[in-house]
Coordinates of C-alpha atoms in Angstrom, one line a residue:
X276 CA 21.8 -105.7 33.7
X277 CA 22.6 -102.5 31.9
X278 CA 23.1 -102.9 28.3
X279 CA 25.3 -100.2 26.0
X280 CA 24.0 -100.8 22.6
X281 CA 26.9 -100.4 19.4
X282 CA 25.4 -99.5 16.9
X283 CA 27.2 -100.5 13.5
X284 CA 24.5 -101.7 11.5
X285 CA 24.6 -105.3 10.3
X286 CA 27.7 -105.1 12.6
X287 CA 26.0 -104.0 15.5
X288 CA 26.1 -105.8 19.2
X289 CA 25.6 -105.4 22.6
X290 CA 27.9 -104.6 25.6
X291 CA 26.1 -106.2 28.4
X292 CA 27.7 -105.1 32.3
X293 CA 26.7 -106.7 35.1
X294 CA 28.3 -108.3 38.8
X295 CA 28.4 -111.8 38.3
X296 CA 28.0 -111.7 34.4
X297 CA 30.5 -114.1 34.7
X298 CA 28.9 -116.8 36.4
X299 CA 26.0 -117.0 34.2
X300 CA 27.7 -116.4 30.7
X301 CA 26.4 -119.9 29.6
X302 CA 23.0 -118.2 29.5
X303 CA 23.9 -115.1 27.9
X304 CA 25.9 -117.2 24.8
X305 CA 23.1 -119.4 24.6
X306 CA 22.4 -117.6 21.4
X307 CA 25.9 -117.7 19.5
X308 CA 26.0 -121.6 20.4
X309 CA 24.7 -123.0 17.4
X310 CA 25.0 -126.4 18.7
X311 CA 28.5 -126.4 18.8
X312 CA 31.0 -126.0 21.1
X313 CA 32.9 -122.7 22.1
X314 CA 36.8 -122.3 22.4
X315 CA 37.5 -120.4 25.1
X316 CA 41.0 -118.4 24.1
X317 CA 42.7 -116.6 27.7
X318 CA 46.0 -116.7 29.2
X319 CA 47.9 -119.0 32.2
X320 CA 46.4 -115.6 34.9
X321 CA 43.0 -115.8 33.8
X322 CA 42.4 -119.9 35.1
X323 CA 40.2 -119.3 38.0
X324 CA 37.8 -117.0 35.9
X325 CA 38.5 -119.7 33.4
X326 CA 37.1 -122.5 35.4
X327 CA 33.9 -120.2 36.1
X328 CA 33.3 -119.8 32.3
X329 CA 33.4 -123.5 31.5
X330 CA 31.2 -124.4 34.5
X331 CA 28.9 -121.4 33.1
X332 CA 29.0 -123.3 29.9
X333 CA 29.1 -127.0 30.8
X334 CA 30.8 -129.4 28.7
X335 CA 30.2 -127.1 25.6
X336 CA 33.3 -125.5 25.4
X337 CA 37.5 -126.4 25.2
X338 CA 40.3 -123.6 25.8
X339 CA 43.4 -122.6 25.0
X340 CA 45.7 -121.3 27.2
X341 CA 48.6 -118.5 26.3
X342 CA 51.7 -117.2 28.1
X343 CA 50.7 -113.8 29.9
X344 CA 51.8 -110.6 28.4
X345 CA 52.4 -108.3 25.8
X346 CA 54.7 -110.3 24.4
X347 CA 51.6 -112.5 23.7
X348 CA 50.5 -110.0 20.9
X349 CA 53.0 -111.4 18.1
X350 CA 53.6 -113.2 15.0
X351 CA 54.8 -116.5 17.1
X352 CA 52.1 -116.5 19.0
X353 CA 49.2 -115.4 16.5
X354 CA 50.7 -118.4 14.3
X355 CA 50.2 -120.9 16.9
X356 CA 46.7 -119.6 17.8
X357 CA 45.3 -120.1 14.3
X358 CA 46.9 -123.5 14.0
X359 CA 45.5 -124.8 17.3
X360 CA 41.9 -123.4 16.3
X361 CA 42.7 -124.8 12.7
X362 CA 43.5 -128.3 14.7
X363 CA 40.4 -127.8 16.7
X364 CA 37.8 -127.6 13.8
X365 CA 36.5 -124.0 14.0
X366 CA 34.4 -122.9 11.4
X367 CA 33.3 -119.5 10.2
X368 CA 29.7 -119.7 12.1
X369 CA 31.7 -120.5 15.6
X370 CA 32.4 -118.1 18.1
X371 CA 35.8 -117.8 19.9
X372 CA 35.4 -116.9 23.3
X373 CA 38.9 -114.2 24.4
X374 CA 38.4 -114.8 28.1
X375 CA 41.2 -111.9 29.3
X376 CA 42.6 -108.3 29.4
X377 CA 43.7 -106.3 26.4
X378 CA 46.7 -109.0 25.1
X379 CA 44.3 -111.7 24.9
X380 CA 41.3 -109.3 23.0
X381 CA 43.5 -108.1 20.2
X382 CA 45.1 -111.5 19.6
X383 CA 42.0 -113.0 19.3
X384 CA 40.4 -110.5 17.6
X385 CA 42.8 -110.7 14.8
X386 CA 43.3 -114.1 14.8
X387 CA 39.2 -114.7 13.9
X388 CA 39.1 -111.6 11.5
X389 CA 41.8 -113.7 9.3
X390 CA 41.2 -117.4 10.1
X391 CA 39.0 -118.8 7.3
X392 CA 38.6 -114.9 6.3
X393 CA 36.9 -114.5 9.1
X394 CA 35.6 -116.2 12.4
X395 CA 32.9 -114.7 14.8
X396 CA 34.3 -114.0 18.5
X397 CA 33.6 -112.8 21.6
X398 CA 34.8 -110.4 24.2
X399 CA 35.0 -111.4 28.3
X400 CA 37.5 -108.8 29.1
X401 CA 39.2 -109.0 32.6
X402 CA 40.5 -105.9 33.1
X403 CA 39.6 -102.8 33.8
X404 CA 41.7 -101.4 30.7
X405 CA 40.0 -104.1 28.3
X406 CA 36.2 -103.5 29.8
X407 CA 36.7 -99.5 29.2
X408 CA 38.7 -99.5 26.2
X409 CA 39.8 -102.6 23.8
X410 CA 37.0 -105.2 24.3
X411 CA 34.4 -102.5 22.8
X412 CA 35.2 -101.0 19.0
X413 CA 37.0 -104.0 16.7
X414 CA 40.1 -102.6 17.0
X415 CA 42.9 -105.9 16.7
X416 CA 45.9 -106.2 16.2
X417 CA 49.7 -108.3 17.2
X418 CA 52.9 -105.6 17.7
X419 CA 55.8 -105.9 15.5
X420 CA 59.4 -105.1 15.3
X421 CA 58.6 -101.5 14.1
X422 CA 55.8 -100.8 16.9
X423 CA 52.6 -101.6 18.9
X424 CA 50.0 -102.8 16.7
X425 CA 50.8 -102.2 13.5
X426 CA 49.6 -105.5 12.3
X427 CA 45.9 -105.8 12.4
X428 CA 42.3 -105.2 11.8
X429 CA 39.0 -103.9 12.4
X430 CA 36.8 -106.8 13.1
X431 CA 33.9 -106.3 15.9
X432 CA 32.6 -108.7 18.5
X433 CA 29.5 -110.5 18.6
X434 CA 28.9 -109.5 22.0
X435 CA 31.0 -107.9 24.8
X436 CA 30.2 -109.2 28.8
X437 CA 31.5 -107.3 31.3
X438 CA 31.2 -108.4 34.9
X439 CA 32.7 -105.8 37.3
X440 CA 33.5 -108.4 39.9
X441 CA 36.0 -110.1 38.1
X442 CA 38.3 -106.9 39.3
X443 CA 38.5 -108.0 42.4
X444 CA 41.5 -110.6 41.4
X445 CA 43.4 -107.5 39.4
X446 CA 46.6 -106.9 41.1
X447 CA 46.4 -103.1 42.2
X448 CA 48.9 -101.6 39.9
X449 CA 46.8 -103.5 36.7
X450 CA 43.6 -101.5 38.4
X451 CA 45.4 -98.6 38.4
X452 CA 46.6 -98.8 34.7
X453 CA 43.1 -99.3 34.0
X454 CA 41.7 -96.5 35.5
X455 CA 43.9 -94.0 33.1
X456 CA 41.5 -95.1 29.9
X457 CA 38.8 -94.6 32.5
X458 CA 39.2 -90.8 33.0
X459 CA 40.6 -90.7 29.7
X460 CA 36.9 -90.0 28.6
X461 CA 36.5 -87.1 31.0
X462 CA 39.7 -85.4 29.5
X463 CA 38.7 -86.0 26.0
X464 CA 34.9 -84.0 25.9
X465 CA 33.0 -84.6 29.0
X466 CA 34.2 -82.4 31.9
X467 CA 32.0 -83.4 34.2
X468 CA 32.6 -87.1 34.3
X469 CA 36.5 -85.7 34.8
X470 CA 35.2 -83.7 38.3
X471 CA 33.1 -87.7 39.0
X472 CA 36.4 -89.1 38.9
X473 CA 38.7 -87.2 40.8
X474 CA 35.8 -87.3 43.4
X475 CA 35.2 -91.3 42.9
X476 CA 38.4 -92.6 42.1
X477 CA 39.9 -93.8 44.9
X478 CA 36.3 -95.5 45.8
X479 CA 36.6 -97.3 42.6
X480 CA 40.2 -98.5 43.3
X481 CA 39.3 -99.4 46.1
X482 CA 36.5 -101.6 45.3
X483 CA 33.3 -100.0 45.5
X484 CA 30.9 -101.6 43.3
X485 CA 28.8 -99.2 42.3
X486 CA 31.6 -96.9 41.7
X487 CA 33.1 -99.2 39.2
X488 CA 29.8 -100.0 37.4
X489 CA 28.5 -96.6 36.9
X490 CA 32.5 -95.6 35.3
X491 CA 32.2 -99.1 33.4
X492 CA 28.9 -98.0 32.2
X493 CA 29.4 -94.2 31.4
X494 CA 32.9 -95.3 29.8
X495 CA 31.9 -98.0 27.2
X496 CA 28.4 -95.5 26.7
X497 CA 31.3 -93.1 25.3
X498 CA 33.6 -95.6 23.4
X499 CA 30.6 -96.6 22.0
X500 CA 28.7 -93.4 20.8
X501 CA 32.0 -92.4 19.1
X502 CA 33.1 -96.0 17.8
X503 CA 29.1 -95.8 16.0
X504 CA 30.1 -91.8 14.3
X505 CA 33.5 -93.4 13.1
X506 CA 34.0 -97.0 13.4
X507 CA 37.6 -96.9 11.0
X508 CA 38.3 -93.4 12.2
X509 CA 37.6 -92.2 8.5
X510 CA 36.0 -88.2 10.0
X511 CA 38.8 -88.0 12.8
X512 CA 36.0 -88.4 15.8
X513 CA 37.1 -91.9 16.9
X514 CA 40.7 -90.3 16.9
X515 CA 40.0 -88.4 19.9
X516 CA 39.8 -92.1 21.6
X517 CA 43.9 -91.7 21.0
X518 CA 44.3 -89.2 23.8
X519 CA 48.0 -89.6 25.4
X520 CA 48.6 -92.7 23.1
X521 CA 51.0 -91.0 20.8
X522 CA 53.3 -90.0 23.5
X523 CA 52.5 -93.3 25.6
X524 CA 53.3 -95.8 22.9
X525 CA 56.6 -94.1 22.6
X526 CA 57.2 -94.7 26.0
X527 CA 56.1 -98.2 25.8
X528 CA 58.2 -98.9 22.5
X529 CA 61.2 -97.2 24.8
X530 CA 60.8 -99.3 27.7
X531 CA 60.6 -102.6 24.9
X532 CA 56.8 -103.2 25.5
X533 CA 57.5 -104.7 29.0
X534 CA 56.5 -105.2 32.4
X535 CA 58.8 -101.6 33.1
X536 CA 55.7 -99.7 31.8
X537 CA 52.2 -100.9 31.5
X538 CA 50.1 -100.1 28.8
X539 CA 47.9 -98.1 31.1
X540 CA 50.3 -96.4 32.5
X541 CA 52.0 -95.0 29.2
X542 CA 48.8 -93.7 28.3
X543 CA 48.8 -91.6 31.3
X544 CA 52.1 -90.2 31.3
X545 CA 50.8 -89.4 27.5
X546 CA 47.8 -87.5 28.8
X547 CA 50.1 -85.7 31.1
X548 CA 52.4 -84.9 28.7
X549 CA 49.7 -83.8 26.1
X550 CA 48.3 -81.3 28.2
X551 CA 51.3 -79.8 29.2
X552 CA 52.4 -79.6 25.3
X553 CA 49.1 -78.0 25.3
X554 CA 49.5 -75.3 27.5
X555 CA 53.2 -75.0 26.1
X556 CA 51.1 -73.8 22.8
X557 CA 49.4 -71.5 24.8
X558 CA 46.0 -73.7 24.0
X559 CA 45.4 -74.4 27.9
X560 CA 46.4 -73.0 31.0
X561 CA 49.3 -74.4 33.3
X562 CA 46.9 -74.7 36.0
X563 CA 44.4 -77.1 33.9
X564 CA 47.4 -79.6 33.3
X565 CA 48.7 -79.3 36.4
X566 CA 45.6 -80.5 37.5
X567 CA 45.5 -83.4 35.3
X568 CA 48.6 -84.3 35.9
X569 CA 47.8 -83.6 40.1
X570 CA 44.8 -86.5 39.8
X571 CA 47.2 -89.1 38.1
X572 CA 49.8 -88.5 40.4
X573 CA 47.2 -88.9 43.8
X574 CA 45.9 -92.3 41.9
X575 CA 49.6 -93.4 41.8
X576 CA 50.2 -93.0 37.6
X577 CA 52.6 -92.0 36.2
X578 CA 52.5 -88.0 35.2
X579 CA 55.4 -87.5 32.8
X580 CA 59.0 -89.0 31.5
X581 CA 60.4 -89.1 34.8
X582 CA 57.1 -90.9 36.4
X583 CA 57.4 -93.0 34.0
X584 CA 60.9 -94.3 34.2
X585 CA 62.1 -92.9 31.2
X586 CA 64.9 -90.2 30.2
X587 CA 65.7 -91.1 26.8
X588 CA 66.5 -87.8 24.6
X589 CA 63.4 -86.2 22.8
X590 CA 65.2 -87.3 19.5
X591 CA 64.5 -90.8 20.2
X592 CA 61.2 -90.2 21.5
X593 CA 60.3 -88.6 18.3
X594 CA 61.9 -91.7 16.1
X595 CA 59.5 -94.3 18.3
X596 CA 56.6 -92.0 17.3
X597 CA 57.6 -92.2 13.5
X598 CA 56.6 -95.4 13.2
X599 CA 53.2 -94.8 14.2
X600 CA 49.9 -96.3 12.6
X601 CA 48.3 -92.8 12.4
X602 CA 51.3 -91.3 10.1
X603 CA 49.6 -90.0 7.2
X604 CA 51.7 -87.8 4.0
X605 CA 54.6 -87.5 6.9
X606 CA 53.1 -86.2 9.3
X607 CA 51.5 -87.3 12.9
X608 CA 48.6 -85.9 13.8
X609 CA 48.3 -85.2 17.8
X610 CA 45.9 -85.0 20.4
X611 CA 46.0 -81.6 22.2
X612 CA 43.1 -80.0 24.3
X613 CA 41.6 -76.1 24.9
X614 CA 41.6 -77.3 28.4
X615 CA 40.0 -80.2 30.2
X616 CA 36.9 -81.9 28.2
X617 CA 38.0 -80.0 24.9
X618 CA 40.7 -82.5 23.4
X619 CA 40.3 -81.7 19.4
X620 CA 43.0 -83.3 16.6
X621 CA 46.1 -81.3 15.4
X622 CA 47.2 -82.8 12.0
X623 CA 49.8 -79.4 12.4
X624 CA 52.2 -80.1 14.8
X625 CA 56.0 -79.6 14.0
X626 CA 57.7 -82.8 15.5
X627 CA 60.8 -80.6 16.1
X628 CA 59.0 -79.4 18.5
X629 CA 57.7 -82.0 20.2
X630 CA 61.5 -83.0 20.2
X631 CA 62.2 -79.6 21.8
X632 CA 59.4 -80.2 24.7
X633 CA 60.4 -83.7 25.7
X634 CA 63.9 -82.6 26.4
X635 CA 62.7 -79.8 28.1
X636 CA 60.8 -82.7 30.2
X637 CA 63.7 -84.5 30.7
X638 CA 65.6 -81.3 31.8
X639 CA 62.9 -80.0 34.1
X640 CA 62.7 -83.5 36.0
X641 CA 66.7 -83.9 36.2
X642 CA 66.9 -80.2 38.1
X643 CA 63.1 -81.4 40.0
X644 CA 66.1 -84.2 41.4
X645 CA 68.8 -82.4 41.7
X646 CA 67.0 -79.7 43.7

């Protein structure tokens, strides 16, 4: 088993990967039991790895099962959550089990950081996107009418099991979206791992085991040296865990948080777009974010507006990004990079011209049609 250690203080827990995790969770939660039962929290996708946990954990252990989605990550939903824990008896010294991807983490997350001021929980992502990204850190949070999750709270895990072979059920365009958090940490500072991917990544698509274990590994190794620097991203390091989410949360909040455009897949078009704002400030070269963008396209991501299905006018881009979490004194900082593996924080940018680039975007990918 490998074991990526976060290191919070009091706070701290472990992120334990390994194939078949799954099977023998029981063992693993022994600890957090308590002599009571768990509730296991995951959505109507989730029931065969469902049925696994609870044999894992015998008769220890009732669930509740949500509608699949993003749509899943609101006040409706978070209302009837608490309730039906509320009806269920939890107290502060249980643990919540979120048996799912990214929707069922954050919900559940927030729902134990506020329930009785505070519930312990525990993370069984089943995704590729959730293992990498929002299982590990605390981050939670439900969406709202003004944007994605803007409602929430920082409340960490007790422990995070990951077992790789639950991937093998993820429909191939969910893999995919995955992946882009994956190679996210190659772009952001560590070069190398970016030259691992572009070599590995269709092995680990495919389903290569130890192709998706070592980028589990390395990934959450990352997330969680910088989550342990800056758990509430109070120094700007965790920031640089944002990478393409500024542009791909507009593109999500244009395409009404849906099915059209996967989370995943927003942050990709994001990173594209982020590196070719880049070398539009002269920070990077054309050929570096042309080769980003070259490695998303060959994985079948989305590497821009047009990729992503979206041609809406940089003006309404720009208002979508206004309501972002990170808006500090009016302005929105950005994630922009010296080239690939140097991704620093630009609390400068003029949004004007971010306006100005995305309808360059759009322009460039009408005539890329038309021609």
């Amino acid at each position: 088993m490998n074991t990526v250690p976060v290191a919070l203080g009091d706070r701290s827990y472990d992120v334990r990967i390994e194939a078949g995790l799954l099977s023998r969770a029981g063992e693993a939660l022994a600890p957090f039991a308590k002599g009571r039962r768990f509730v296991i929290v995951t959505d109507a996708n989730v029931r065969a790895h469902l049925a696994t946990l609870q044999a894992s954990l015998g008769t220890s252990s009732e669930a509740i099962v949500l509608p699949p989605g993003e749509s899943t990550k609101s006040w409706t939903q978070l209302e009837a959550l608490t309730d039906k824990l509320l009806d269920l008896g939890v107290e502060r010294g249980d643990h919540v089990i979120a048996l799912g991807g990214g929707v069922i983490g954050d919900l559940v997350g927030f729902a134990t950081s506020i329930l009785k001021r505070g519930c312990n929980f525990v993370q069984i992502p089943t995704t590729l996107l959730a293992q990498v990204d929002s299982s590990v850190g605390g981050k939670t949070a439900i969406n709202s009418r003004a944007g994605k999750n803007l409602i929430g709270a920082f409340h960490q895990p007790s422990i995070v099991l990951i077992d790789p072979q639950v991937l093998d059920t993820l429909p191939p365009r969910e893999l995919r979206a995955g992946y882009a958090e994956v190679v996210k940490y190659g772009l952001i500072d560590d070069f190398a791992f970016f030259e691992y991917c572009e070599a590995n990544a269709a092995a680990l698509l495919a389903g290569d085991s130890a192709a998706r274990e070592y980028a589990i590994s390395h990934s959450v190794a990352a997330k969680a040296r910088i989550v342990g620097e800056d758990e509430r991203e109070t120094t700007g390091r965790r920031a640089l865990l944002n990478l393409g989410h500024t542009f791909g949360h507009a593109l999500e909040a244009e395409t009404g948080f849906s099915d059209r455009l996967l989370h995943g897949e927003g942050v990709a078009a994001g990173m594209a777009l982020a590196f070719a704002y880049s070398a539009r400030l002269g920070l990077c070269s054309g050929q570096e974010a042309e080769r980003v963008a070259a490695h998303l396209r060959a994985i079948g991501l989305p590497d821009g507006l047009a990729a992503a299905g979206v041609s809406a006018s940089g003006a309404r881009l720009v208002e979508h990004m206004l309501h972002d979490k990170k808006m500090a004194a009016g302005t929105l900082p950005f994630l922009l990079a010296r080239g690939i593996g140097q991704t620093f924080l630009d609390k400068t940018v003029d949004l004007s011209d971010v306006e100005a680039f995305l309808d360059e975007q759009i322009s460039l990918s009408r005539k890329a049609v038309e021609g």
